[in-house]
Amino acid sequence: MAATGTSDANARIARLEQQLKDLHARVTALERLVGSAGLHEYDQATVRRKVEYDWQG
């Protein structure tokens, strides 16, 4: 019984990983179409603040 549960979980994880990979590819393609492949201004500011905070710590 445990082996079946483990194999079901492994199959589900494999499907989810494939869906995530497909979703990432779709988002990347959409970003190319829209022309916003870079970070949004808000994201860049957040990353900058995080780096400064980590550096100060």
PDB file of N, CA and C in Angstrom:
ATOM      1  N   MET A   1       0.823  -1.187   0.000  1.00  0.00           N
ATOM      2  CA  MET A   1       0.000   0.000   0.000  1.00  0.00           C
ATOM      3  C   MET A   1       0.871   1.256   0.000  1.00  0.00           C
ATOM      4  N   ALA A   2       1.935   1.257   0.792  1.00  0.00           N
ATOM      5  CA  ALA A   2       2.799   2.430   0.863  1.00  0.00           C
ATOM      6  C   ALA A   2       3.466   2.691  -0.480  1.00  0.00           C
ATOM      7  N   ALA A   3       3.838   1.630  -1.185  1.00  0.00           N
ATOM      8  CA  ALA A   3       4.491   1.798  -2.482  1.00  0.00           C
ATOM      9  C   ALA A   3       3.544   2.461  -3.476  1.00  0.00           C
ATOM     10  N   THR A   4       2.267   2.108  -3.429  1.00  0.00           N
ATOM     11  CA  THR A   4       1.294   2.716  -4.327  1.00  0.00           C
ATOM     12  C   THR A   4       1.129   4.194  -4.003  1.00  0.00           C
ATOM     13  N   GLY A   5       1.055   4.522  -2.742  1.00  0.00           N
ATOM     14  CA  GLY A   5       0.943   5.922  -2.335  1.00  0.00           C
ATOM     15  C   GLY A   5       2.152   6.729  -2.755  1.00  0.00           C
ATOM     16  N   THR A   6       3.314   6.124  -2.619  1.00  0.00           N
ATOM     17  CA  THR A   6       4.545   6.807  -3.008  1.00  0.00           C
ATOM     18  C   THR A   6       4.595   7.009  -4.513  1.00  0.00           C
ATOM     19  N   SER A   7       4.218   5.978  -5.263  1.00  0.00           N
ATOM     20  CA  SER A   7       4.253   6.113  -6.725  1.00  0.00           C
ATOM     21  C   SER A   7       3.214   7.115  -7.206  1.00  0.00           C
ATOM     22  N   ASP A   8       2.038   7.170  -6.531  1.00  0.00           N
ATOM     23  CA  ASP A   8       1.031   8.176  -6.880  1.00  0.00           C
ATOM     24  C   ASP A   8       1.557   9.577  -6.603  1.00  0.00           C
ATOM     25  N   ALA A   9       2.208   9.751  -5.469  1.00  0.00           N
ATOM     26  CA  ALA A   9       2.763  11.056  -5.117  1.00  0.00           C
ATOM     27  C   ALA A   9       3.870  11.449  -6.093  1.00  0.00           C
ATOM     28  N   ASN A  10       4.710  10.494  -6.454  1.00  0.00           N
ATOM     29  CA  ASN A  10       5.787  10.780  -7.406  1.00  0.00           C
ATOM     30  C   ASN A  10       5.218  11.161  -8.768  1.00  0.00           C
ATOM     31  N   ALA A  11       4.179  10.471  -9.197  1.00  0.00           N
ATOM     32  CA  ALA A  11       3.543  10.790 -10.479  1.00  0.00           C
ATOM     33  C   ALA A  11       2.919  12.182 -10.428  1.00  0.00           C
ATOM     34  N   ARG A  12       2.283  12.505  -9.316  1.00  0.00           N
ATOM     35  CA  ARG A  12       1.664  13.830  -9.164  1.00  0.00           C
ATOM     36  C   ARG A  12       2.729  14.926  -9.176  1.00  0.00           C
ATOM     37  N   ILE A  13       3.821  14.681  -8.482  1.00  0.00           N
ATOM     38  CA  ILE A  13       4.918  15.666  -8.467  1.00  0.00           C
ATOM     39  C   ILE A  13       5.482  15.849  -9.870  1.00  0.00           C
ATOM     40  N   ALA A  14       5.643  14.754 -10.594  1.00  0.00           N
ATOM     41  CA  ALA A  14       6.164  14.840 -11.961  1.00  0.00           C
ATOM     42  C   ALA A  14       5.219  15.650 -12.852  1.00  0.00           C
ATOM     43  N   ARG A  15       3.904  15.420 -12.707  1.00  0.00           N
ATOM     44  CA  ARG A  15       2.928  16.192 -13.491  1.00  0.00           C
ATOM     45  C   ARG A  15       2.979  17.668 -13.123  1.00  0.00           C
ATOM     46  N   LEU A  16       3.057  17.960 -11.830  1.00  0.00           N
ATOM     47  CA  LEU A  16       3.116  19.353 -11.386  1.00  0.00           C
ATOM     48  C   LEU A  16       4.388  20.046 -11.867  1.00  0.00           C
ATOM     49  N   GLU A  17       5.506  19.331 -11.838  1.00  0.00           N
ATOM     50  CA  GLU A  17       6.759  19.905 -12.332  1.00  0.00           C
ATOM     51  C   GLU A  17       6.657  20.205 -13.819  1.00  0.00           C
ATOM     52  N   GLN A  18       6.028  19.321 -14.580  1.00  0.00           N
ATOM     53  CA  GLN A  18       5.856  19.547 -16.020  1.00  0.00           C
ATOM     54  C   GLN A  18       4.929  20.736 -16.266  1.00  0.00           C
ATOM     55  N   GLN A  19       3.858  20.833 -15.494  1.00  0.00           N
ATOM     56  CA  GLN A  19       2.947  21.968 -15.636  1.00  0.00           C
ATOM     57  C   GLN A  19       3.647  23.276 -15.303  1.00  0.00           C
ATOM     58  N   LEU A  20       4.483  23.261 -14.277  1.00  0.00           N
ATOM     59  CA  LEU A  20       5.236  24.454 -13.907  1.00  0.00           C
ATOM     60  C   LEU A  20       6.202  24.854 -15.016  1.00  0.00           C
ATOM     61  N   LYS A  21       6.862  23.878 -15.594  1.00  0.00           N
ATOM     62  CA  LYS A  21       7.793  24.130 -16.693  1.00  0.00           C
ATOM     63  C   LYS A  21       7.048  24.723 -17.892  1.00  0.00           C
ATOM     64  N   ASP A  22       5.873  24.151 -18.210  1.00  0.00           N
ATOM     65  CA  ASP A  22       5.061  24.657 -19.317  1.00  0.00           C
ATOM     66  C   ASP A  22       4.585  26.080 -19.039  1.00  0.00           C
ATOM     67  N   LEU A  23       4.154  26.326 -17.814  1.00  0.00           N
ATOM     68  CA  LEU A  23       3.684  27.658 -17.444  1.00  0.00           C
ATOM     69  C   LEU A  23       4.806  28.681 -17.555  1.00  0.00           C
ATOM     70  N   HIS A  24       5.985  28.302 -17.100  1.00  0.00           N
ATOM     71  CA  HIS A  24       7.136  29.209 -17.205  1.00  0.00           C
ATOM     72  C   HIS A  24       7.415  29.545 -18.668  1.00  0.00           C
ATOM     73  N   ALA A  25       7.360  28.546 -19.533  1.00  0.00           N
ATOM     74  CA  ALA A  25       7.599  28.772 -20.959  1.00  0.00           C
ATOM     75  C   ALA A  25       6.531  29.697 -21.548  1.00  0.00           C
ATOM     76  N   ARG A  26       5.291  29.527 -21.131  1.00  0.00           N
ATOM     77  CA  ARG A  26       4.209  30.372 -21.639  1.00  0.00           C
ATOM     78  C   ARG A  26       4.375  31.813 -21.174  1.00  0.00           C
ATOM     79  N   VAL A  27       4.739  31.997 -19.909  1.00  0.00           N
ATOM     80  CA  VAL A  27       4.931  33.350 -19.381  1.00  0.00           C
ATOM     81  C   VAL A  27       6.094  34.021 -20.101  1.00  0.00           C
ATOM     82  N   THR A  28       7.160  33.285 -20.316  1.00  0.00           N
ATOM     83  CA  THR A  28       8.318  33.830 -21.032  1.00  0.00           C
ATOM     84  C   THR A  28       7.927  34.259 -22.436  1.00  0.00           C
ATOM     85  N   ALA A  29       7.150  33.423 -23.117  1.00  0.00           N
ATOM     86  CA  ALA A  29       6.697  33.757 -24.467  1.00  0.00           C
ATOM     87  C   ALA A  29       5.806  35.000 -24.453  1.00  0.00           C
ATOM     88  N   LEU A  30       4.910  35.099 -23.477  1.00  0.00           N
ATOM     89  CA  LEU A  30       4.047  36.275 -23.375  1.00  0.00           C
ATOM     90  C   LEU A  30       4.850  37.536 -23.090  1.00  0.00           C
ATOM     91  N   GLU A  31       5.862  37.420 -22.238  1.00  0.00           N
ATOM     92  CA  GLU A  31       6.696  38.577 -21.938  1.00  0.00           C
ATOM     93  C   GLU A  31       7.427  39.053 -23.182  1.00  0.00           C
ATOM     94  N   ARG A  32       7.851  38.127 -24.001  1.00  0.00           N
ATOM     95  CA  ARG A  32       8.528  38.517 -25.253  1.00  0.00           C
ATOM     96  C   ARG A  32       7.566  39.235 -26.177  1.00  0.00           C
ATOM     97  N   LEU A  33       6.323  38.747 -26.252  1.00  0.00           N
ATOM     98  CA  LEU A  33       5.331  39.379 -27.115  1.00  0.00           C
ATOM     99  C   LEU A  33       5.004  40.793 -26.645  1.00  0.00           C
ATOM    100  N   VAL A  34       4.907  40.963 -25.336  1.00  0.00           N
ATOM    101  CA  VAL A  34       4.537  42.252 -24.770  1.00  0.00           C
ATOM    102  C   VAL A  34       5.749  43.174 -24.708  1.00  0.00           C
ATOM    103  N   GLY A  35       6.917  42.592 -24.638  1.00  0.00           N
ATOM    104  CA  GLY A  35       8.133  43.392 -24.572  1.00  0.00           C
ATOM    105  C   GLY A  35       8.529  43.746 -23.154  1.00  0.00           C
ATOM    106  N   SER A  36       8.058  42.984 -22.199  1.00  0.00           N
ATOM    107  CA  SER A  36       8.394  43.271 -20.804  1.00  0.00           C
ATOM    108  C   SER A  36       9.183  42.124 -20.184  1.00  0.00           C
ATOM    109  N   ALA A  37      10.156  41.637 -20.904  1.00  0.00           N
ATOM    110  CA  ALA A  37      10.916  40.484 -20.422  1.00  0.00           C
ATOM    111  C   ALA A  37      11.778  40.827 -19.206  1.00  0.00           C
ATOM    112  N   GLY A  38      12.072  42.096 -19.007  1.00  0.00           N
ATOM    113  CA  GLY A  38      12.868  42.496 -17.854  1.00  0.00           C
ATOM    114  C   GLY A  38      12.017  42.610 -16.608  1.00  0.00           C
ATOM    115  N   LEU A  39      12.662  42.956 -15.525  1.00  0.00           N
ATOM    116  CA  LEU A  39      11.937  43.161 -14.278  1.00  0.00           C
ATOM    117  C   LEU A  39      11.111  44.436 -14.338  1.00  0.00           C
ATOM    118  N   HIS A  40       9.955  44.390 -13.738  1.00  0.00           N
ATOM    119  CA  HIS A  40       9.124  45.583 -13.601  1.00  0.00           C
ATOM    120  C   HIS A  40       9.837  46.556 -12.656  1.00  0.00           C
ATOM    121  N   GLU A  41       9.544  47.843 -12.794  1.00  0.00           N
ATOM    122  CA  GLU A  41      10.198  48.850 -11.945  1.00  0.00           C
ATOM    123  C   GLU A  41      10.041  48.537 -10.461  1.00  0.00           C
ATOM    124  N   TYR A  42       8.838  48.139 -10.065  1.00  0.00           N
ATOM    125  CA  TYR A  42       8.585  47.834  -8.661  1.00  0.00           C
ATOM    126  C   TYR A  42       9.432  46.646  -8.204  1.00  0.00           C
ATOM    127  N   ASP A  43       9.555  45.635  -9.070  1.00  0.00           N
ATOM    128  CA  ASP A  43      10.367  44.468  -8.735  1.00  0.00           C
ATOM    129  C   ASP A  43      11.836  44.849  -8.603  1.00  0.00           C
ATOM    130  N   GLN A  44      12.312  45.700  -9.492  1.00  0.00           N
ATOM    131  CA  GLN A  44      13.706  46.132  -9.421  1.00  0.00           C
ATOM    132  C   GLN A  44      13.974  46.883  -8.117  1.00  0.00           C
ATOM    133  N   ALA A  45      13.038  47.753  -7.724  1.00  0.00           N
ATOM    134  CA  ALA A  45      13.206  48.506  -6.479  1.00  0.00           C
ATOM    135  C   ALA A  45      13.205  47.569  -5.280  1.00  0.00           C
ATOM    136  N   THR A  46      12.346  46.575  -5.307  1.00  0.00           N
ATOM    137  CA  THR A  46      12.279  45.615  -4.207  1.00  0.00           C
ATOM    138  C   THR A  46      13.578  44.834  -4.096  1.00  0.00           C
ATOM    139  N   VAL A  47      14.096  44.387  -5.217  1.00  0.00           N
ATOM    140  CA  VAL A  47      15.353  43.638  -5.216  1.00  0.00           C
ATOM    141  C   VAL A  47      16.479  44.519  -4.697  1.00  0.00           C
ATOM    142  N   ARG A  48      16.511  45.775  -5.135  1.00  0.00           N
ATOM    143  CA  ARG A  48      17.545  46.696  -4.680  1.00  0.00           C
ATOM    144  C   ARG A  48      17.497  46.869  -3.163  1.00  0.00           C
ATOM    145  N   ARG A  49      16.272  47.075  -2.625  1.00  0.00           N
ATOM    146  CA  ARG A  49      16.129  47.237  -1.174  1.00  0.00           C
ATOM    147  C   ARG A  49      16.539  45.971  -0.441  1.00  0.00           C
ATOM    148  N   LYS A  50      16.202  44.818  -0.980  1.00  0.00           N
ATOM    149  CA  LYS A  50      16.553  43.555  -0.338  1.00  0.00           C
ATOM    150  C   LYS A  50      18.068  43.389  -0.301  1.00  0.00           C
ATOM    151  N   VAL A  51      18.729  43.697  -1.378  1.00  0.00           N
ATOM    152  CA  VAL A  51      20.184  43.588  -1.440  1.00  0.00           C
ATOM    153  C   VAL A  51      20.824  44.543  -0.428  1.00  0.00           C
ATOM    154  N   GLU A  52      20.312  45.762  -0.369  1.00  0.00           N
ATOM    155  CA  GLU A  52      20.854  46.729   0.596  1.00  0.00           C
ATOM    156  C   GLU A  52      20.639  46.240   2.015  1.00  0.00           C
ATOM    157  N   TYR A  53      19.484  45.710   2.306  1.00  0.00           N
ATOM    158  CA  TYR A  53      19.173  45.209   3.635  1.00  0.00           C
ATOM    159  C   TYR A  53      20.104  44.038   4.006  1.00  0.00           C
ATOM    160  N   ASP A  54      20.272  43.102   3.070  1.00  0.00           N
ATOM    161  CA  ASP A  54      21.140  41.950   3.317  1.00  0.00           C
ATOM    162  C   ASP A  54      22.585  42.395   3.516  1.00  0.00           C
ATOM    163  N   TRP A  55      23.006  43.390   2.738  1.00  0.00           N
ATOM    164  CA  TRP A  55      24.377  43.855   2.845  1.00  0.00           C
ATOM    165  C   TRP A  55      24.615  44.519   4.190  1.00  0.00           C
ATOM    166  N   GLN A  56      23.620  45.236   4.709  1.00  0.00           N
ATOM    167  CA  GLN A  56      23.769  45.927   5.984  1.00  0.00           C
ATOM    168  C   GLN A  56      23.781  44.952   7.155  1.00  0.00           C
ATOM    169  N   GLY A  57      23.126  43.793   6.973  1.00  0.00           N
ATOM    170  CA  GLY A  57      23.024  42.805   8.053  1.00  0.00           C
ATOM    171  C   GLY A  57      24.280  42.082   8.239  1.00  0.00           C
TER     172      GLY A  57
END
